[in-house]
CSV table of C-alpha atoms and ligand atoms in Angstrom, one decimal:
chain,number,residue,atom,x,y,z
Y,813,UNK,CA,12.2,11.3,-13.2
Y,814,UNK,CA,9.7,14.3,-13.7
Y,815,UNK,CA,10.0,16.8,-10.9
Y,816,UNK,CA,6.8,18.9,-11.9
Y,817,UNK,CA,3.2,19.1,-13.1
Y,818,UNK,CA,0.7,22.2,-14.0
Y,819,UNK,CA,-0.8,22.6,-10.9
Y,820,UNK,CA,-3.4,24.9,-12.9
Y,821,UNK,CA,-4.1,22.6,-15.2
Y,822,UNK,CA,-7.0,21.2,-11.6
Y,823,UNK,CA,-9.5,24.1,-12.3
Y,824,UNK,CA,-12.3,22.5,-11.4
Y,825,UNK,CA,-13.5,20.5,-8.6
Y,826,UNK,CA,-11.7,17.1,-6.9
Y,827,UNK,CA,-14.0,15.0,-5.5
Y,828,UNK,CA,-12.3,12.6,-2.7
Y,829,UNK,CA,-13.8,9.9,-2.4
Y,830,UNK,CA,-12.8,7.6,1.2
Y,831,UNK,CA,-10.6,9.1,4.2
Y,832,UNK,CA,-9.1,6.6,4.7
Y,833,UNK,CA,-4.7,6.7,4.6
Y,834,UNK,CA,-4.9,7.6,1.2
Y,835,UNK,CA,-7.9,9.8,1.3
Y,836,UNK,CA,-7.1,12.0,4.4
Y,837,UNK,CA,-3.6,12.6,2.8
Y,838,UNK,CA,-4.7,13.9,-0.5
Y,839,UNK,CA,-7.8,16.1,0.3
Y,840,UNK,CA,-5.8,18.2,2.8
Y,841,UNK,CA,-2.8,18.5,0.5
Y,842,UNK,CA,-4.7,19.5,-2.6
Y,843,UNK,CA,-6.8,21.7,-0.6
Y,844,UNK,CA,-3.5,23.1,0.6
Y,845,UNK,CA,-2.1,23.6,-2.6
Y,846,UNK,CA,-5.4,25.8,-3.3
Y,847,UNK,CA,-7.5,23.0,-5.0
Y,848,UNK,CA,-11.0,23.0,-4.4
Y,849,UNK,CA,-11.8,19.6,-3.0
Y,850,UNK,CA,-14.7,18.0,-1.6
Y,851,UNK,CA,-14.5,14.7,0.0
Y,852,UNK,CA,-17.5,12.4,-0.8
Y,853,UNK,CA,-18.5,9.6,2.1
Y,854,UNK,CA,-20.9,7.2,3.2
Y,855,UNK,CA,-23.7,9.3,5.6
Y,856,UNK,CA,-23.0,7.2,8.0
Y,857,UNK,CA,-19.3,7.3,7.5
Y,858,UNK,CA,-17.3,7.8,10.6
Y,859,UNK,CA,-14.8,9.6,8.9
Y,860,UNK,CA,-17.2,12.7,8.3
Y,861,UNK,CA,-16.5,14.4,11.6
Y,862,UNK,CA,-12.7,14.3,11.1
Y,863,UNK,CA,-12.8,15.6,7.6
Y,864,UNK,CA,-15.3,18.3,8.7
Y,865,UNK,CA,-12.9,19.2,11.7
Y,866,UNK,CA,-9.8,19.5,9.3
Y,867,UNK,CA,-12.0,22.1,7.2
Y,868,UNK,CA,-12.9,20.2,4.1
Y,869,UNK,CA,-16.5,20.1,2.3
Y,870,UNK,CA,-18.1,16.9,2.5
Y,871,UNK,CA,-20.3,15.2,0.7
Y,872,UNK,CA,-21.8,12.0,0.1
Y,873,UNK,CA,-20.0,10.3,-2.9
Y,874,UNK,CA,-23.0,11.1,-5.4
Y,875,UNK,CA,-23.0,14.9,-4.4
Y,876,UNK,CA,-19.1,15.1,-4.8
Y,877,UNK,CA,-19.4,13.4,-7.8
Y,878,UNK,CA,-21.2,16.0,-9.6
Y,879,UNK,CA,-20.2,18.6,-11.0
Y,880,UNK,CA,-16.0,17.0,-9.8
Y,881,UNK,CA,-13.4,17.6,-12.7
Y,882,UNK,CA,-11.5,14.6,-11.1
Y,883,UNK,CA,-13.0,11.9,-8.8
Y,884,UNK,CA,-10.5,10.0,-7.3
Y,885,UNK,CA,-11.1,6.7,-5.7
Y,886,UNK,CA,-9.4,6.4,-2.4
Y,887,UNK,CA,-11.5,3.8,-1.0
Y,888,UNK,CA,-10.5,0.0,-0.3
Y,889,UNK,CA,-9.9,-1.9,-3.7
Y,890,UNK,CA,-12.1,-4.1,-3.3
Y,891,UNK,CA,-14.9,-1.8,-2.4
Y,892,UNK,CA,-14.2,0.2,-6.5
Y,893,UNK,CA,-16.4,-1.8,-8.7
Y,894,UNK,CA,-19.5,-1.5,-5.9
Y,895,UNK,CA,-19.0,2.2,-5.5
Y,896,UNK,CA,-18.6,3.1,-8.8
Y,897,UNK,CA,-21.4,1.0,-10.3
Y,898,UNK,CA,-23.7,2.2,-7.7
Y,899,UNK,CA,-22.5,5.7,-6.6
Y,900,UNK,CA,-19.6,7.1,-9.5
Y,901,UNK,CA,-21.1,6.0,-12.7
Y,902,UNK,CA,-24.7,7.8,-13.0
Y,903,UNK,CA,-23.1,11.3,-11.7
Y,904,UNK,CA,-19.9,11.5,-13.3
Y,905,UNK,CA,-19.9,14.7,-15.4
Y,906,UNK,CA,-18.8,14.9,-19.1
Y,907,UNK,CA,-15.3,14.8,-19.5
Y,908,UNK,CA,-14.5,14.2,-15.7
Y,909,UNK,CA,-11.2,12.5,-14.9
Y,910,UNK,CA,-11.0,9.4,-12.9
Y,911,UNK,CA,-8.3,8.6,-11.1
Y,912,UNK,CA,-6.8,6.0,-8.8
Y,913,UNK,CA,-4.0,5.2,-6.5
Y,914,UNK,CA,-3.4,1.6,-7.7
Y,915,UNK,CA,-3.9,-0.1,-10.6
Y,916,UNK,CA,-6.2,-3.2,-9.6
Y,917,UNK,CA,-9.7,-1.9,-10.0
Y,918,UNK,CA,-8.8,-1.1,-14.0
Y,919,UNK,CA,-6.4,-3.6,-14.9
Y,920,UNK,CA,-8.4,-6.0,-14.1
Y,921,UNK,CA,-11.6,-5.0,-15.7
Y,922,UNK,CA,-13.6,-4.6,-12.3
Y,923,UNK,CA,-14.1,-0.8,-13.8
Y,924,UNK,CA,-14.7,-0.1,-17.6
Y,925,UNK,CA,-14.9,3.5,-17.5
Y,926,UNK,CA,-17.1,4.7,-20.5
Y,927,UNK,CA,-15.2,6.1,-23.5
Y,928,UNK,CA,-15.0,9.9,-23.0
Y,929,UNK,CA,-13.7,10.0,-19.7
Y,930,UNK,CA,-9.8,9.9,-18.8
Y,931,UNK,CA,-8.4,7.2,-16.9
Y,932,UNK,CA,-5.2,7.7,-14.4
Y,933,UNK,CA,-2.7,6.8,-12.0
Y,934,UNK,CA,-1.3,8.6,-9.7
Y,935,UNK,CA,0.1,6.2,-6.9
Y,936,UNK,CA,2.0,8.0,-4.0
Y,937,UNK,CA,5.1,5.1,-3.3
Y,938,UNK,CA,4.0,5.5,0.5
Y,939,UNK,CA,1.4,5.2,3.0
Y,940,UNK,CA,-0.9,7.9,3.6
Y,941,UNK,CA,0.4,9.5,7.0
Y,942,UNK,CA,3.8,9.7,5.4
Y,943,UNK,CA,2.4,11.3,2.1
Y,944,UNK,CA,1.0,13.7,4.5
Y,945,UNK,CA,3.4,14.5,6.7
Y,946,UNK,CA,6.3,15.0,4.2
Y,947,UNK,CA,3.5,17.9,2.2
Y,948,UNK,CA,3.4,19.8,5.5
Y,949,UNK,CA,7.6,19.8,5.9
Y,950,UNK,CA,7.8,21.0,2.5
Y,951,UNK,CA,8.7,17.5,0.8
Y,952,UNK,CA,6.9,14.6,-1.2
Y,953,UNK,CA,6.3,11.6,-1.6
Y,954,UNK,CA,7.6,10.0,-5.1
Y,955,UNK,CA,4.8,8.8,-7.0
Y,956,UNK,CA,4.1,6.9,-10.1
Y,957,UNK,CA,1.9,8.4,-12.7
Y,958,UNK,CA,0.2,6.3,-15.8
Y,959,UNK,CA,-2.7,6.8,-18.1
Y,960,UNK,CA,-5.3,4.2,-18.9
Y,961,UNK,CA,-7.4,5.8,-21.2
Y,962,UNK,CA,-6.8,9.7,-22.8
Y,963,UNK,CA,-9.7,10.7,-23.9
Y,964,UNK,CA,-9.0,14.5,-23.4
Y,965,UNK,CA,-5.2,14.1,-25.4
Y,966,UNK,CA,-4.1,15.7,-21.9
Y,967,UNK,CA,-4.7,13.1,-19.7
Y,968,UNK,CA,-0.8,12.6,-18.7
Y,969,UNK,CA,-0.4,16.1,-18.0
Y,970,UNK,CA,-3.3,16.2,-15.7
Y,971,UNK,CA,-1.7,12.9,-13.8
Y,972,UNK,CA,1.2,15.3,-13.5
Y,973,UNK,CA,-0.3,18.4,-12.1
Y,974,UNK,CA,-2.7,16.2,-9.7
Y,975,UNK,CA,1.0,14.5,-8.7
Y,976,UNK,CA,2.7,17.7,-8.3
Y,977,UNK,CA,-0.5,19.1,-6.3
Y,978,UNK,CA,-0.2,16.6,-3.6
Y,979,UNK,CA,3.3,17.3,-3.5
Y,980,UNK,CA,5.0,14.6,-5.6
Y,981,UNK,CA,6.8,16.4,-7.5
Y,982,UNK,CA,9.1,18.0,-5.1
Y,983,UNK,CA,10.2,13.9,-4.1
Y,984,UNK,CA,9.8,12.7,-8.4
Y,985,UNK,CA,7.5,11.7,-10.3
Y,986,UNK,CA,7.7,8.2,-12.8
Y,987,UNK,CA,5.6,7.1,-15.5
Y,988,UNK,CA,4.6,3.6,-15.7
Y,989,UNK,CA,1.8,1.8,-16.9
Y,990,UNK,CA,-1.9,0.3,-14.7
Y,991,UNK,CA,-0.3,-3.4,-15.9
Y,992,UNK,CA,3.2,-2.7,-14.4
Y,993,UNK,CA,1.9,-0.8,-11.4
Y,994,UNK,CA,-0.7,-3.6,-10.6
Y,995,UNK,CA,1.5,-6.4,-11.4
Y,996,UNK,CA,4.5,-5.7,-10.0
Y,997,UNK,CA,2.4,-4.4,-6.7
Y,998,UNK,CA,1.3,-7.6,-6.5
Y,999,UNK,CA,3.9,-9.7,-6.5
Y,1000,UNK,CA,6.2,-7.7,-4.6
Y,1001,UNK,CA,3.5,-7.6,-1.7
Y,1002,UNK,CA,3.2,-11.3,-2.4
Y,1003,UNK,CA,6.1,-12.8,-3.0
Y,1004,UNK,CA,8.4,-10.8,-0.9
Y,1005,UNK,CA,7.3,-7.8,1.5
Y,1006,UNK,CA,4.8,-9.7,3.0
Y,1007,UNK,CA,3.8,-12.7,2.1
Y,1008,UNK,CA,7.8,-14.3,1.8
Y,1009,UNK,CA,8.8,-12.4,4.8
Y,1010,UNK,CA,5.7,-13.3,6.9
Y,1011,UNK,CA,6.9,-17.2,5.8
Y,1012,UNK,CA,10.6,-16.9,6.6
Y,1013,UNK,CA,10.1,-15.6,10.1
Y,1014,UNK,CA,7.6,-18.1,10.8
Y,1015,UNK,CA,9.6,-21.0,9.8
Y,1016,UNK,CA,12.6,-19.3,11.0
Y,1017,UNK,CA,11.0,-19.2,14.4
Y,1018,UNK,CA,9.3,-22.6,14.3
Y,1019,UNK,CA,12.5,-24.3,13.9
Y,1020,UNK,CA,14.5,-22.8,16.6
Y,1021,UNK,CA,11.1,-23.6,18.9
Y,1022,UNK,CA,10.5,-27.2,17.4
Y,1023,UNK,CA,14.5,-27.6,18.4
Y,1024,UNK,CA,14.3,-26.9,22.1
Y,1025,UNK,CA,15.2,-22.9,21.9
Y,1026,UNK,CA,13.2,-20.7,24.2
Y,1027,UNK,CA,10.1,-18.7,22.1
Y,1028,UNK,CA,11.5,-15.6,23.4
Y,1029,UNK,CA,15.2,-16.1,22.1
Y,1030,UNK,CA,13.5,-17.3,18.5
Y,1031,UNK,CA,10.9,-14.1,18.7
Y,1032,UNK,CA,14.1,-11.7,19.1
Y,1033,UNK,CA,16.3,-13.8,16.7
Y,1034,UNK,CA,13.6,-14.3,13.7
Y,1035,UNK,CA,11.5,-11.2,14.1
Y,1036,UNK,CA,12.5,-8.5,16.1
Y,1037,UNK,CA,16.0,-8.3,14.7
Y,1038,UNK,CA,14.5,-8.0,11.2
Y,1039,UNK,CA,13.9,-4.3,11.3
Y,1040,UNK,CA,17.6,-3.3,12.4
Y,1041,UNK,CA,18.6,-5.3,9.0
Y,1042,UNK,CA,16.1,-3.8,6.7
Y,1043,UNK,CA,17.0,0.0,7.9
Y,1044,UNK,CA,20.5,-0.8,7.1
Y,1045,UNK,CA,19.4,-2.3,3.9
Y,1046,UNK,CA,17.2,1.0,3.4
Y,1047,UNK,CA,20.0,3.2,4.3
Y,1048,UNK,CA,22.7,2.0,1.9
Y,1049,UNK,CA,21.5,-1.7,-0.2
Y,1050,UNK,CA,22.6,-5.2,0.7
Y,1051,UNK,CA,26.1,-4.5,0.7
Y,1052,UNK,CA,25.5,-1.5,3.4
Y,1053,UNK,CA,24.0,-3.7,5.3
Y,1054,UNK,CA,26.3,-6.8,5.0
Y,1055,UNK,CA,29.5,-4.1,5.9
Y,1056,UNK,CA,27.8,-3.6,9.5
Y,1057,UNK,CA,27.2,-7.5,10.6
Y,1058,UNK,CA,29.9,-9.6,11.7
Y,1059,UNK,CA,32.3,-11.8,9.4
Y,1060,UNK,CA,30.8,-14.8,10.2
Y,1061,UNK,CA,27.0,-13.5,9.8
Y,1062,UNK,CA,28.6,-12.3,6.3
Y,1063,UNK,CA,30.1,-15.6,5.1
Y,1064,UNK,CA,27.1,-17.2,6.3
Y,1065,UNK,CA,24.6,-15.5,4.5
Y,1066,UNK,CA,26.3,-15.6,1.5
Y,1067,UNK,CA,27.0,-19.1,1.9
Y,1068,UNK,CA,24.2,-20.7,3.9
Y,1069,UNK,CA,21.4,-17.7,2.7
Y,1070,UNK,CA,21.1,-19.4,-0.9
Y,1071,UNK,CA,20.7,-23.4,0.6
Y,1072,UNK,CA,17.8,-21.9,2.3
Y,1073,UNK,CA,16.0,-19.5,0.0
Y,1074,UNK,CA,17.0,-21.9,-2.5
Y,1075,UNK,CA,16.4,-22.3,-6.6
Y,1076,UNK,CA,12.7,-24.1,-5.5
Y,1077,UNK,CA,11.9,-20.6,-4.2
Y,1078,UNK,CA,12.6,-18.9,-7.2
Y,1079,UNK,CA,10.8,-20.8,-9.2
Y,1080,UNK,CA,7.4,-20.6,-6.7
Y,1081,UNK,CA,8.1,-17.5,-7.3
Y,1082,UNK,CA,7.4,-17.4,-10.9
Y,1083,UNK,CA,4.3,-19.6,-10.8
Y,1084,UNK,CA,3.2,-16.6,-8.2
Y,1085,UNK,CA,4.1,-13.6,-11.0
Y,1086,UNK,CA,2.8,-16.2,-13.6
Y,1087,UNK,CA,-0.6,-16.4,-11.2
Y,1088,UNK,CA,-0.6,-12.6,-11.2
Y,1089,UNK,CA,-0.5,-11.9,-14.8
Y,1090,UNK,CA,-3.1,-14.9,-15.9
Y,1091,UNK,CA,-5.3,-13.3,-13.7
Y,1092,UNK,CA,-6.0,-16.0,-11.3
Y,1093,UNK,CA,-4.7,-14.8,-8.3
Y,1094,UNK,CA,-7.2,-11.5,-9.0
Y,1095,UNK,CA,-10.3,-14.0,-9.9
Y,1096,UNK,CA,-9.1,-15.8,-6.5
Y,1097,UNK,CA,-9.4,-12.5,-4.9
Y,1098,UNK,CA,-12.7,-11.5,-6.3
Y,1099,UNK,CA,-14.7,-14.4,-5.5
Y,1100,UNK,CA,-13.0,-14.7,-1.8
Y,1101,UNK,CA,-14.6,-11.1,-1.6
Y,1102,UNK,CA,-18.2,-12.2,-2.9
Y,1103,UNK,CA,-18.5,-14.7,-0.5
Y,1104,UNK,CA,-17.5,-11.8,1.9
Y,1105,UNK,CA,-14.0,-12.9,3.0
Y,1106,UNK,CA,-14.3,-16.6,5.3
Y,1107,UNK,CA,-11.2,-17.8,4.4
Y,1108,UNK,CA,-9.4,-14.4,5.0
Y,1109,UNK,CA,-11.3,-14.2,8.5
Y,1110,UNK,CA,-10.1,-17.7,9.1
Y,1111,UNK,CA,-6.3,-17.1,7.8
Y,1112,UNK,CA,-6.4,-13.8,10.7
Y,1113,UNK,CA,-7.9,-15.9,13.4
Y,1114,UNK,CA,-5.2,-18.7,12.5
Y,1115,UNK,CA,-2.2,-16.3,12.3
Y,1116,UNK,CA,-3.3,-14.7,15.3
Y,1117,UNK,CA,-3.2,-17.9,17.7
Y,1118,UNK,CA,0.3,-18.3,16.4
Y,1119,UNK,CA,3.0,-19.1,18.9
Y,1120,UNK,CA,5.2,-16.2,17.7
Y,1121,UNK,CA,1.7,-13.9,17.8
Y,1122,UNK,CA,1.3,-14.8,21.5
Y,1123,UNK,CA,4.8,-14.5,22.1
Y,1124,UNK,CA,5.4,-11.3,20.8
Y,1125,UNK,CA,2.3,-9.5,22.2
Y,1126,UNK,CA,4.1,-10.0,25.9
Y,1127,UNK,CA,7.4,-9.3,25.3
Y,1128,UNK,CA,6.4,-5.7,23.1
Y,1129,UNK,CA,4.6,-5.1,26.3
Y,1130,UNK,CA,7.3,-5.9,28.7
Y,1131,UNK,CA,9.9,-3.7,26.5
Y,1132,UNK,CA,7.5,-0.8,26.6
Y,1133,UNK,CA,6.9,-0.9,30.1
Y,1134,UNK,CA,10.7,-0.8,30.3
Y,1135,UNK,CA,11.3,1.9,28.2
Y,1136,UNK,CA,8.4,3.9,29.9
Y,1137,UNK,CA,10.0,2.7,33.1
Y,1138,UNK,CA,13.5,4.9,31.7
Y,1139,UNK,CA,11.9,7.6,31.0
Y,1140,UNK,CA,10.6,8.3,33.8
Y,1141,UNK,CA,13.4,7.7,36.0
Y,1142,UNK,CA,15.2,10.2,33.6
G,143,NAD,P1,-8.2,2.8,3.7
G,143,NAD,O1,-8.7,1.4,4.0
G,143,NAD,O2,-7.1,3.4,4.6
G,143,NAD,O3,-9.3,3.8,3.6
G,143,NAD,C1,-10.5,3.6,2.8
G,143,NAD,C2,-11.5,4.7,3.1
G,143,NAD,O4,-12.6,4.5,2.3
G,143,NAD,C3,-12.0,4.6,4.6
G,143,NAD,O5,-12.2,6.0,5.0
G,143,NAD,C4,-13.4,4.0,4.4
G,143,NAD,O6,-14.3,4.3,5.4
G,143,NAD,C5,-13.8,4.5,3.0
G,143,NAD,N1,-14.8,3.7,2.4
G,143,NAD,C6,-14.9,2.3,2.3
G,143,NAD,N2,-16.0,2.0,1.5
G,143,NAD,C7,-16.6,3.2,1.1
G,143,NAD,C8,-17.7,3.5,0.3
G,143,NAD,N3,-18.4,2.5,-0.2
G,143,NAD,N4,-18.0,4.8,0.1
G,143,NAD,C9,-17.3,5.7,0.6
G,143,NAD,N5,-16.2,5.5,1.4
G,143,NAD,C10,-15.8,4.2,1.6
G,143,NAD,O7,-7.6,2.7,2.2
G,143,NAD,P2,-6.2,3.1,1.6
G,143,NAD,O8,-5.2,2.2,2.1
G,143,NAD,O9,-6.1,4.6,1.7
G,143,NAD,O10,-6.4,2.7,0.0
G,143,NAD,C11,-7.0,3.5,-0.9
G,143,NAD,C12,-6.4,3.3,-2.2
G,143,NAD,O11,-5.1,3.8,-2.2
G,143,NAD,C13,-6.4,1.9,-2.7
G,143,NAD,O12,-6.5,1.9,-4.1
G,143,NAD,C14,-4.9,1.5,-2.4
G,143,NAD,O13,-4.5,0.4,-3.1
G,143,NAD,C15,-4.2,2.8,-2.7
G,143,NAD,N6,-2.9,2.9,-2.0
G,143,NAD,C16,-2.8,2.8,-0.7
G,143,NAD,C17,-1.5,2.9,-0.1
G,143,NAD,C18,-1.3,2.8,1.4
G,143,NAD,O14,-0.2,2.9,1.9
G,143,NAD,N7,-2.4,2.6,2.2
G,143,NAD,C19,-0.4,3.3,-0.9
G,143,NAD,C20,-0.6,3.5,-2.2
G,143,NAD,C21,-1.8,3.3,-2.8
G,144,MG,MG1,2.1,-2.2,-2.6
């Protein structure tokens, strides 16, 4: 774990580009650690006004571009390759750094950055508000650093000073490579944060439902109850967590947990990581986002007529009113 980075080492321009979580996030702390930044946007971009407001140049991406000693890409991944062929490429200066958040973009070839020009990581291991806020207490957020592509022989140490600039290195900072970053990104979104989660409550709650129990009792049970486990989990592991629940709910996940989440699993799991580092899941992507997204239009519009969606979205309601309800008669 590195806990620094030259900060001086960013003498020349940053050029932002997106102000979006990420984007918002890193222009305002650079610029507070005394980095010049400009923020490059769309004209139309409705982000402009808020950037402007917070006191940061703006640009559009071509004008930040120029003349930027690091442009950092901070828009969607999927909107990279587009931007860069069309916006980044023709104004990058000689010898300007380019770096990114997460890996995707590079790993996968969508960017091939001409020889001459670093290539690095620097991926904040949180979302943008959080990266912010904890910069303004006087915290970080950890990050991961890596280097694609050192043309300079210093392009680590700049992936360090930008790290420490936006305050990683007061949280730590840990090298890794674009493959593991992007990889393991994947799958873990995938196969387990959302994707396997998403699954397990929904089959949780569809066979409570599907067994006579009342939506609202399987909406509490499968989902809502979800986040008091993870923060235990957070706090102190599995076993933390697993010290706080009953006896019985502790024989019975150790006992029933592995006959649900069973052997099969583990193995989909593997064809999922396998999927990831073939490359097909990022082709699948890719060509979903050529044809401009149907099926993921279709897989919101499906999830969003889900019992458990509908459910939900009355009884968050009802237990806000409630708690609204306390306050005021506090
Ligand atoms: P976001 O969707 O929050 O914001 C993207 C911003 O880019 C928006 O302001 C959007 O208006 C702008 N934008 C889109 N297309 C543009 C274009 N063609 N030209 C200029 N601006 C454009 O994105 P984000 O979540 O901050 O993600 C940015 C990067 O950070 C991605 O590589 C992502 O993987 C990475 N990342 C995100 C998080 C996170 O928690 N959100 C964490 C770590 C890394
Ligand atoms: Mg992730």
């Amino acid at each position: 774990m590195i806990k620094t980075g030259d900060v001086g080492l960013l003498t020349g321009k940053v050029a932002v580009l997106g102000y979006g979580s990420q984007g918002h996030a890193h222009a305002l702390n650079l610029a507070d650690s005394g980095i010049q930044v400009q923020v490059g946007l769309r004209p139309e971009s409705s982000s402009r006004a808020a950037a402007e407001e917070a006191g940061l140049a703006v640009g559009t991406v071509a004008e930040a571009v120029k003349d930027a000693q690091v442009v950092v890409f901070l828009v969607p991944d999927g909107d990279q390759k587009a931007l860069y062929d069309n916006e980044v490429a023709a104004n990058l200066a000689d010898g300007a750094t380019l770096l990114f958040a997460h890996g995707f973009a590079i790993h996968f070839g969508l960017i091939e950055p001409p020889a001459g020009h670093d290539v690095v990581m620097v991926a904040p291991k949180g979302p943008g508000h959080i990266v912010r806020r904890l910069y303004e207490e006087g915290f970080g957020t950890p990050a991961l650093i890596a280097v694609a592509q050192n043309a300079s022989g210093q392009a680590r140490e700049l992936a360090l000073a930008y790290a420490a600039a936006i305050g990683s290195g007061r949280a730590g900072i840990l090298e890794t490579t674009f493959k593991e970053e992007t990889e393991s990104d994947l799958f873990g979104e995938q196969a387990v944060l959302c994707g396997g989660v998403t699954q397990l409550i929904k089959y949780g709650f569809e066979t409570l439902v599907e067994a006579g129990y009342a939506p609202e009792v399987a909406y509490y049970e499968c989902l809502h109850e979800l986040k008091l486990i993870v923060d235990l989990i957070y706090e102190g592991g599995l076993e933390r967590m697993h010290y706080s629940i009953s006896d019985t709910a502790e024989f019975g996940s150790h006992v029933v947990g592995p006959r649900v989440v069973d052997e099969s699993v583990k193995e989909n799991m593997r064809v999922a990581l396998k999927a990831i580092q073939d490359g097909d899941f990022a082709r699948e992507w890719i060509a979903e986002m050529e044809r401009g997204r149907p099926s993921l239009a279709e897989y919101r519009s499906e999830l969003a007529a889900h019992q458990i969606e509908q459910v939900g979205k009355r009884l968050r309601a009802l237990g806000h009113r409630e708690v609204q309800g306390v306050h005021g008669v506090g």
